[in-house]
Short mmCIF file of C-alpha atoms and ligand atoms in Angstrom, two decimals:
data_model
loop_
_atom_site.label_atom_id
_atom_site.label_comp_id
_atom_site.label_asym_id
_atom_site.label_seq_id
_atom_site.Cartn_x
_atom_site.Cartn_y
_atom_site.Cartn_z
CA UNK A 1 34.84 77.77 102.49
CA UNK A 2 37.01 79.09 99.67
CA UNK A 3 37.86 82.13 101.80
CA UNK A 4 38.73 79.80 104.70
CA UNK A 5 40.98 77.66 102.51
CA UNK A 6 42.80 80.65 101.02
CA UNK A 7 43.32 82.02 104.54
CA UNK A 8 44.95 78.70 105.47
CA UNK A 9 47.11 78.76 102.34
CA UNK A 10 48.09 82.41 103.05
CA UNK A 11 48.95 81.61 106.69
CA UNK A 12 50.99 78.62 105.47
CA UNK A 13 52.89 80.82 103.03
CA UNK A 14 53.51 83.40 105.75
CA UNK A 15 54.78 80.75 108.13
CA UNK A 16 57.04 79.19 105.53
CA UNK A 17 58.27 82.70 104.63
CA UNK A 18 59.08 83.34 108.29
CA UNK A 19 60.69 79.94 108.59
CA UNK A 20 62.79 80.65 105.48
CA UNK A 21 63.84 84.02 106.84
CA UNK A 22 64.62 82.47 110.23
CA UNK A 23 66.66 79.73 108.58
CA UNK A 24 68.54 82.33 106.52
CA UNK A 25 69.35 84.32 109.66
CA UNK A 26 70.52 81.18 111.45
CA UNK A 27 72.62 80.29 108.42
CA UNK A 28 74.24 83.76 108.37
CA UNK A 29 74.95 83.62 112.12
CA UNK A 30 76.44 80.13 111.78
CA UNK A 31 78.62 81.25 108.89
CA UNK A 32 79.85 84.22 110.94
CA UNK A 33 80.58 81.98 113.93
CA UNK A 34 82.49 79.56 111.72
CA UNK A 35 84.47 82.48 110.26
CA UNK A 36 85.39 83.72 113.75
CA UNK A 37 86.21 80.24 115.03
CA UNK A 38 88.52 79.43 112.12
CA UNK A 39 90.27 82.80 112.04
CA UNK A 40 93.96 82.67 113.06
CA UNK A 41 94.12 84.67 116.28
CA UNK A 42 96.42 86.51 118.65
CA UNK A 43 95.61 87.17 122.28
CA UNK A 44 97.56 89.75 124.27
CA UNK A 45 95.75 90.02 127.58
CA UNK A 46 95.32 86.71 129.35
CA UNK A 47 96.20 85.95 132.99
CA UNK A 48 97.59 82.49 133.64
CA UNK A 49 95.96 82.60 137.07
CA UNK A 50 92.58 83.30 135.44
CA UNK A 51 92.75 80.21 133.25
CA UNK A 52 92.54 77.54 135.95
CA UNK A 53 89.37 75.60 135.21
CA UNK A 54 87.37 74.33 138.21
CA UNK A 55 88.46 70.80 137.24
CA UNK A 56 92.18 71.72 137.15
CA UNK A 57 91.83 73.65 140.41
CA UNK A 58 90.34 70.62 142.15
CA UNK A 59 92.95 68.27 140.69
CA UNK A 60 95.78 70.48 141.99
CA UNK A 61 94.04 71.00 145.35
CA UNK A 62 93.76 67.25 145.89
CA UNK A 63 97.35 66.66 144.80
CA UNK A 64 98.53 69.26 147.32
CA UNK A 65 96.28 68.00 150.12
CA UNK A 66 94.51 71.35 150.59
CA UNK A 67 91.23 71.68 152.43
CA UNK A 68 89.43 74.13 150.16
CA UNK A 69 88.22 73.97 146.55
CA UNK A 70 88.05 70.21 146.92
CA UNK A 71 85.06 69.93 144.58
CA UNK A 72 84.12 71.52 141.27
CA UNK A 73 80.85 72.71 142.85
CA UNK A 74 82.75 74.58 145.56
CA UNK A 75 84.85 76.43 142.96
CA UNK A 76 81.77 77.25 140.88
CA UNK A 77 79.91 78.47 143.97
CA UNK A 78 82.79 80.78 144.92
CA UNK A 79 82.83 82.17 141.37
CA UNK A 80 79.07 82.65 141.24
CA UNK A 81 78.87 84.39 144.62
CA UNK A 82 81.74 86.82 144.22
CA UNK A 83 80.75 90.46 144.75
CA UNK A 84 80.56 92.69 141.66
CA UNK A 85 83.45 94.95 140.69
CA UNK A 86 87.20 94.48 140.41
CA UNK A 87 87.89 93.88 144.12
CA UNK A 88 85.15 91.24 144.37
CA UNK A 89 86.55 89.56 141.30
CA UNK A 90 90.10 89.66 142.69
CA UNK A 91 89.04 88.04 145.98
CA UNK A 92 88.09 84.83 144.14
CA UNK A 93 91.00 85.19 141.70
CA UNK A 94 93.60 85.31 144.51
CA UNK A 95 92.04 82.44 146.44
CA UNK A 96 91.92 80.07 143.50
CA UNK A 97 95.51 80.71 142.37
CA UNK A 98 96.81 79.82 145.82
CA UNK A 99 96.24 76.16 145.03
CA UNK A 100 99.33 76.35 142.79
CA UNK A 101 102.33 75.53 144.93
CA UNK A 102 104.81 73.37 143.05
CA UNK A 103 106.68 73.64 139.79
CA UNK A 104 104.44 70.88 138.43
CA UNK A 105 101.31 72.94 139.24
CA UNK A 106 102.60 75.88 137.20
CA UNK A 107 103.65 73.54 134.40
CA UNK A 108 100.22 71.90 134.26
CA UNK A 109 98.37 75.23 134.30
CA UNK A 110 100.44 76.55 131.39
CA UNK A 111 100.30 73.40 129.29
CA UNK A 112 96.55 73.01 129.76
CA UNK A 113 96.00 76.64 128.83
CA UNK A 114 97.95 76.24 125.60
CA UNK A 115 95.85 73.23 124.62
CA UNK A 116 92.68 75.32 124.95
CA UNK A 117 94.25 78.21 123.06
CA UNK A 118 95.06 75.89 120.18
CA UNK A 119 91.40 74.79 120.11
CA UNK A 120 90.58 78.47 119.63
CA UNK A 121 93.01 78.74 116.68
CA UNK A 122 95.20 81.11 118.66
CA UNK A 123 98.63 81.17 117.04
CA UNK A 124 100.23 83.80 119.25
CA UNK A 125 99.65 84.70 122.91
CA UNK A 126 101.13 86.93 125.60
CA UNK A 127 100.43 85.39 129.00
CA UNK A 128 100.50 87.49 132.19
CA UNK A 129 101.63 86.00 135.46
CA UNK A 130 101.76 87.54 138.97
CA UNK A 131 105.03 86.48 140.65
CA UNK A 132 104.36 88.40 143.87
CA UNK A 133 101.09 86.52 144.44
CA UNK A 134 103.13 83.33 144.58
CA UNK A 135 106.50 84.33 146.08
CA UNK A 136 104.83 86.13 149.01
CA UNK A 137 103.27 82.85 150.11
CA UNK A 138 106.53 80.92 149.97
CA UNK A 139 106.75 79.64 146.39
CA UNK A 140 110.25 80.27 144.98
CA UNK A 141 110.48 82.49 141.90
CA UNK A 142 112.60 79.81 140.22
CA UNK A 143 110.08 76.99 140.82
CA UNK A 144 107.18 79.11 139.63
CA UNK A 145 108.99 80.43 136.58
CA UNK A 146 110.66 77.18 135.51
CA UNK A 147 107.28 75.43 135.76
CA UNK A 148 105.56 78.03 133.58
CA UNK A 149 108.42 78.15 131.10
CA UNK A 150 108.73 74.37 130.72
CA UNK A 151 104.95 74.21 130.15
CA UNK A 152 105.34 76.94 127.56
CA UNK A 153 108.16 75.17 125.69
CA UNK A 154 106.40 71.78 125.64
CA UNK A 155 103.08 73.35 124.64
CA UNK A 156 104.67 75.32 121.81
CA UNK A 157 106.07 72.07 120.43
CA UNK A 158 102.81 70.16 120.91
CA UNK A 159 100.29 72.76 119.72
CA UNK A 160 102.26 75.15 117.52
CA UNK A 161 101.17 78.21 119.49
CA UNK A 162 103.81 80.86 120.23
CA UNK A 163 103.70 81.97 123.87
CA UNK A 164 105.43 84.99 125.40
CA UNK A 165 105.38 85.79 129.10
CA UNK A 166 104.67 89.13 130.78
CA UNK A 167 105.30 89.40 134.51
CA UNK A 168 103.05 91.82 136.36
CA UNK A 169 103.59 94.14 139.28
CA UNK A 170 100.69 93.88 141.73
CA UNK A 171 99.94 97.57 142.07
CA UNK A 172 98.67 97.42 145.67
CA UNK A 173 102.07 96.16 146.84
CA UNK A 174 105.09 98.36 147.56
CA UNK A 175 107.66 99.74 145.13
CA UNK A 176 110.33 97.83 147.09
CA UNK A 177 108.46 94.58 146.52
CA UNK A 178 108.26 95.30 142.78
CA UNK A 179 112.00 96.05 142.65
CA UNK A 180 112.67 92.80 144.49
CA UNK A 181 110.60 91.00 141.85
CA UNK A 182 112.82 92.51 139.13
CA UNK A 183 115.89 91.22 141.02
CA UNK A 184 114.39 87.74 141.27
CA UNK A 185 113.53 87.78 137.57
CA UNK A 186 117.03 88.81 136.46
CA UNK A 187 118.33 85.25 135.81
CA UNK A 188 115.27 84.59 133.61
CA UNK A 189 115.21 87.99 131.87
CA UNK A 190 115.62 86.66 128.33
CA UNK A 191 112.55 84.44 128.74
CA UNK A 192 110.21 87.23 129.93
CA UNK A 193 109.17 89.63 127.21
CA UNK A 194 107.48 92.37 129.20
CA UNK A 195 106.58 93.99 132.48
CA UNK A 196 102.90 94.67 133.20
CA UNK A 197 100.88 95.86 136.19
CA UNK A 198 97.60 94.46 137.45
CA UNK A 199 95.48 93.75 140.57
CA UNK A 200 94.05 96.60 142.59
CA UNK A 201 92.62 98.84 143.75
CA UNK A 202 93.84 101.06 140.94
CA UNK A 203 92.77 104.34 142.56
CA UNK A 204 95.53 105.22 145.02
CA UNK A 205 98.00 103.01 143.15
CA UNK A 206 98.54 104.97 139.91
CA UNK A 207 101.14 104.13 137.26
CA UNK A 208 103.54 106.86 138.52
CA UNK A 209 103.88 104.99 141.80
CA UNK A 210 106.06 102.51 139.85
CA UNK A 211 107.95 105.04 137.74
CA UNK A 212 111.38 103.80 138.99
CA UNK A 213 110.45 100.15 138.53
CA UNK A 214 109.32 100.73 134.95
CA UNK A 215 112.35 102.83 134.17
CA UNK A 216 114.69 100.09 135.41
CA UNK A 217 112.69 97.47 133.48
CA UNK A 218 113.02 99.54 130.31
CA UNK A 219 116.81 99.67 130.78
CA UNK A 220 116.83 95.89 131.21
CA UNK A 221 115.02 95.46 127.90
CA UNK A 222 111.47 94.62 128.94
CA UNK A 223 108.52 95.92 126.93
CA UNK A 224 106.12 97.83 129.14
CA UNK A 225 102.38 97.64 129.66
CA UNK A 226 99.88 98.01 132.52
CA UNK A 227 96.23 97.69 133.49
CA UNK A 228 93.87 100.66 133.37
CA UNK A 229 90.65 98.96 134.38
CA UNK A 230 87.42 100.44 133.07
CA UNK A 231 85.47 103.02 135.07
CA UNK A 232 88.12 103.38 137.73
CA UNK A 233 88.39 106.83 139.29
CA UNK A 234 91.06 108.92 137.45
CA UNK A 235 91.36 106.35 134.66
CA UNK A 236 92.06 109.00 132.02
CA UNK A 237 94.71 110.66 134.17
CA UNK A 238 96.34 107.24 134.70
CA UNK A 239 96.42 106.55 130.95
CA UNK A 240 98.14 109.90 130.33
CA UNK A 241 100.71 109.04 133.03
CA UNK A 242 101.38 105.70 131.38
CA UNK A 243 101.92 107.40 128.04
CA UNK A 244 103.90 110.45 129.10
CA UNK A 245 105.68 109.49 132.32
CA UNK A 246 106.15 105.74 132.02
CA UNK A 247 106.30 105.43 128.23
CA UNK A 248 104.25 102.23 128.04
CA UNK A 249 104.33 100.32 124.77
CA UNK A 250 100.75 99.10 125.19
CA UNK A 251 97.82 99.92 127.45
CA UNK A 252 95.74 97.11 128.99
CA UNK A 253 92.01 97.86 129.02
CA UNK A 254 92.15 101.71 128.92
CA UNK A 255 88.73 101.91 127.29
CA UNK A 256 87.76 105.05 129.19
CA UNK A 257 89.98 106.81 126.65
CA UNK A 258 86.86 106.85 124.46
CA UNK A 259 85.34 109.39 126.90
CA UNK A 260 88.10 111.89 126.15
CA UNK A 261 88.61 113.29 122.64
CA UNK A 262 92.12 114.53 123.20
CA UNK A 263 93.31 111.19 124.60
CA UNK A 264 91.56 109.25 121.85
CA UNK A 265 93.28 111.35 119.19
CA UNK A 266 96.65 111.02 120.90
CA UNK A 267 96.40 107.22 121.10
CA UNK A 268 95.53 107.10 117.41
CA UNK A 269 98.33 109.52 116.53
CA UNK A 270 100.98 107.60 118.50
CA UNK A 271 99.68 104.20 117.35
CA UNK A 272 99.57 102.94 120.97
CA UNK A 273 97.39 99.82 121.12
CA UNK A 274 94.80 98.98 123.79
CA UNK A 275 94.02 95.43 124.83
CA UNK A 276 90.25 95.60 125.27
CA UNK A 277 88.38 92.87 127.05
CA UNK A 278 84.58 92.92 126.69
CA UNK A 279 84.02 90.20 129.27
CA UNK A 280 80.58 89.04 130.32
CA UNK A 281 79.26 87.51 133.55
CA UNK A 282 76.10 85.44 133.89
CA UNK A 283 74.38 88.49 135.41
CA UNK A 284 75.37 90.82 132.53
CA UNK A 285 72.86 91.42 129.73
CA UNK A 286 75.66 91.77 127.13
CA UNK A 287 79.44 91.87 126.85
CA UNK A 288 80.83 94.96 128.58
CA UNK A 289 82.22 98.05 126.84
CA UNK A 290 81.13 97.20 123.30
CA UNK A 291 80.21 100.83 122.57
CA UNK A 292 83.54 102.12 123.82
CA UNK A 293 85.49 99.63 121.73
CA UNK A 294 83.46 100.57 118.64
CA UNK A 295 84.01 104.29 119.29
CA UNK A 296 87.77 103.84 119.66
CA UNK A 297 87.89 101.63 116.57
CA UNK A 298 86.03 104.16 114.47
CA UNK A 299 88.37 106.92 115.72
CA UNK A 300 91.33 104.94 114.33
CA UNK A 301 92.68 103.68 117.69
CA UNK A 302 94.33 100.24 117.59
CA UNK A 303 92.15 98.19 119.94
CA UNK A 304 92.09 94.40 120.18
CA UNK A 305 89.75 91.90 121.85
CA UNK A 306 91.03 89.65 124.63
CA UNK A 307 89.58 87.19 127.12
CA UNK A 308 91.47 88.37 130.29
CA UNK A 309 90.45 85.65 132.79
CA UNK A 310 88.47 83.19 130.67
CA UNK A 311 87.72 80.67 133.42
CA UNK A 312 86.34 83.41 135.65
CA UNK A 313 83.96 85.08 133.21
CA UNK A 314 81.02 83.62 131.28
CA UNK A 315 82.51 85.02 128.07
CA UNK A 316 85.15 82.29 128.27
CA UNK A 317 87.90 81.89 125.69
CA UNK A 318 88.56 84.07 122.68
CA UNK A 319 86.40 82.46 120.00
CA UNK A 320 83.35 82.73 122.22
CA UNK A 321 84.20 86.28 123.17
CA UNK A 322 84.52 87.27 119.48
CA UNK A 323 81.12 85.70 118.81
CA UNK A 324 79.55 87.61 121.72
CA UNK A 325 81.16 90.89 120.66
CA UNK A 326 80.11 90.46 117.04
CA UNK A 327 76.53 89.71 118.09
CA UNK A 328 76.39 92.83 120.26
CA UNK A 329 78.15 95.16 117.82
CA UNK A 330 76.72 93.91 114.53
CA UNK A 331 80.27 94.14 113.16
CA UNK A 332 80.93 92.66 109.72
CA UNK A 333 83.54 90.02 108.96
CA UNK A 334 85.85 92.80 107.74
CA UNK A 335 85.38 94.73 111.01
CA UNK A 336 86.09 91.65 113.12
CA UNK A 337 89.15 90.95 111.01
CA UNK A 338 90.39 94.51 111.62
CA UNK A 339 90.22 93.97 115.39
CA UNK A 340 92.29 90.81 114.96
CA UNK A 341 94.72 92.66 112.68
CA UNK A 342 95.12 95.18 115.53
CA UNK A 343 96.13 92.34 117.85
CA UNK A 344 98.77 91.07 115.41
CA UNK A 345 100.02 94.62 114.89
CA UNK A 346 100.44 95.00 118.69
CA UNK A 347 102.75 91.98 119.05
CA UNK A 348 106.23 92.72 120.40
CA UNK A 349 107.86 90.38 117.92
CA UNK A 350 110.11 90.88 114.93
CA UNK A 351 108.66 92.51 111.84
CA UNK A 352 109.18 89.24 109.99
CA UNK A 353 107.06 87.30 112.49
CA UNK A 354 104.40 89.97 112.51
CA UNK A 355 104.25 90.06 108.72
CA UNK A 356 103.91 86.27 108.58
CA UNK A 357 100.96 86.33 111.01
CA UNK A 358 99.32 89.16 109.11
CA UNK A 359 99.83 87.38 105.78
CA UNK A 360 98.08 84.30 107.23
CA UNK A 361 95.18 86.45 108.46
CA UNK A 362 94.98 88.15 105.08
CA UNK A 363 94.80 84.89 103.17
CA UNK A 364 92.18 83.50 105.59
CA UNK A 365 90.09 86.64 105.03
CA UNK A 366 90.52 86.45 101.24
CA UNK A 367 89.47 82.78 101.23
CA UNK A 368 86.25 83.92 102.90
CA UNK A 369 85.58 86.77 100.45
CA UNK A 370 86.55 89.54 102.84
CA UNK A 371 87.85 92.61 101.00
CA UNK A 372 91.10 93.74 102.64
CA UNK A 373 90.40 97.42 101.92
CA UNK A 374 87.35 97.11 104.18
CA UNK A 375 89.45 95.55 106.92
CA UNK A 376 91.89 98.41 107.25
CA UNK A 377 90.76 101.38 109.32
CA UNK A 378 89.89 104.64 107.53
CA UNK A 379 93.27 105.86 108.69
CA UNK A 380 95.20 102.98 107.11
CA UNK A 381 93.14 103.12 103.91
CA UNK A 382 94.16 106.78 103.55
CA UNK A 383 97.78 105.83 104.02
CA UNK A 384 97.48 102.97 101.50
CA UNK A 385 95.97 105.35 98.96
CA UNK A 386 98.82 107.90 99.29
N1 ADE B 401 94.10 90.36 137.45
C1 ADE B 401 93.50 89.52 136.63
N2 ADE B 401 92.63 90.16 135.85
C2 ADE B 401 92.70 91.46 136.18
C3 ADE B 401 92.05 92.63 135.74
N3 ADE B 401 91.18 92.63 134.74
N4 ADE B 401 92.35 93.79 136.34
C4 ADE B 401 93.25 93.82 137.32
N5 ADE B 401 93.90 92.75 137.76
C5 ADE B 401 93.62 91.58 137.21
ZN1 ZN B 402 93.65 91.72 132.99
#
């Protein structure tokens, strides 16, 4: 009987020990999530057209009297059944953005996005938009742009988030079409910070195809960036073109660079930043490309985390994506803060603005007992010690 009782007591102790350990782990995870949620953030790779929620899509559809995407279920079904890969993703992406037709639609999409960004404690964002996807179906550049820009101005005032706009070339379209887009954008030049390149397929539409477009954009004062989607044929060659022929200021995605030592070292040496995006779909076991991002980070490359098309991936908006990435990588608070520091360092703003954002990040980290020396990459720590 005594042996039986002590076995019960022992089992009870074991269980309470396990429960205590489980509670401690939950507590640590919750504390990490709270740290990531509260952190002041920048996001540099976010497509306006990928931020239409099913609810907003349906609202706009009904307003415009369209006969598709008339219910939230229909939008969700189209998302869930899209084929894997970039082209499957783009098929849904293009269909859903076609609901936007009027200036008011573009205004609403932008304003609503900014509200969600503010909920994620995002203080700075670069938003991509695809003019050709809209102008080629009859929307005027002016209507589209004035809608987006008015939404931006009102949202900045309402939510305190700074928004810059990057217009993208759709790489499958012609050079002439991209040059025409630059012409159409000329009256609005001062309100568009950069020129990017997206859509696909990427293979067959390399960065050099748009050499003349980028060179004219550079002369007109745009910053330059472009998509190098992951695991695309010739990705590494495309990244070299973007560095050496186009002279891009940033590289979107570009994570295949981690497969090539020479390219990795060159990105680190030149301080060219990558906008990584470890998105996750319901069918994925984990966020994508975590290992590549960690490899680039440990090689001293400036890589940031971004949500890309948050309404079209399960990873959603930035706070959730940071939580998913941290869970998969096991990164510490200091590591996660370094990735956010990379984002602030990649901003195309004035040094004063950048320093103010970084100071806010630094004081947030300090208030949460994060040692700044552990935040900086090995490379920066060396420089600081010199
Ligand atoms: N358009 C929206 N998201 C994109 C991505 N990740 N790659 C290419 N084009 C896109
Ligand atoms: Zn993208």
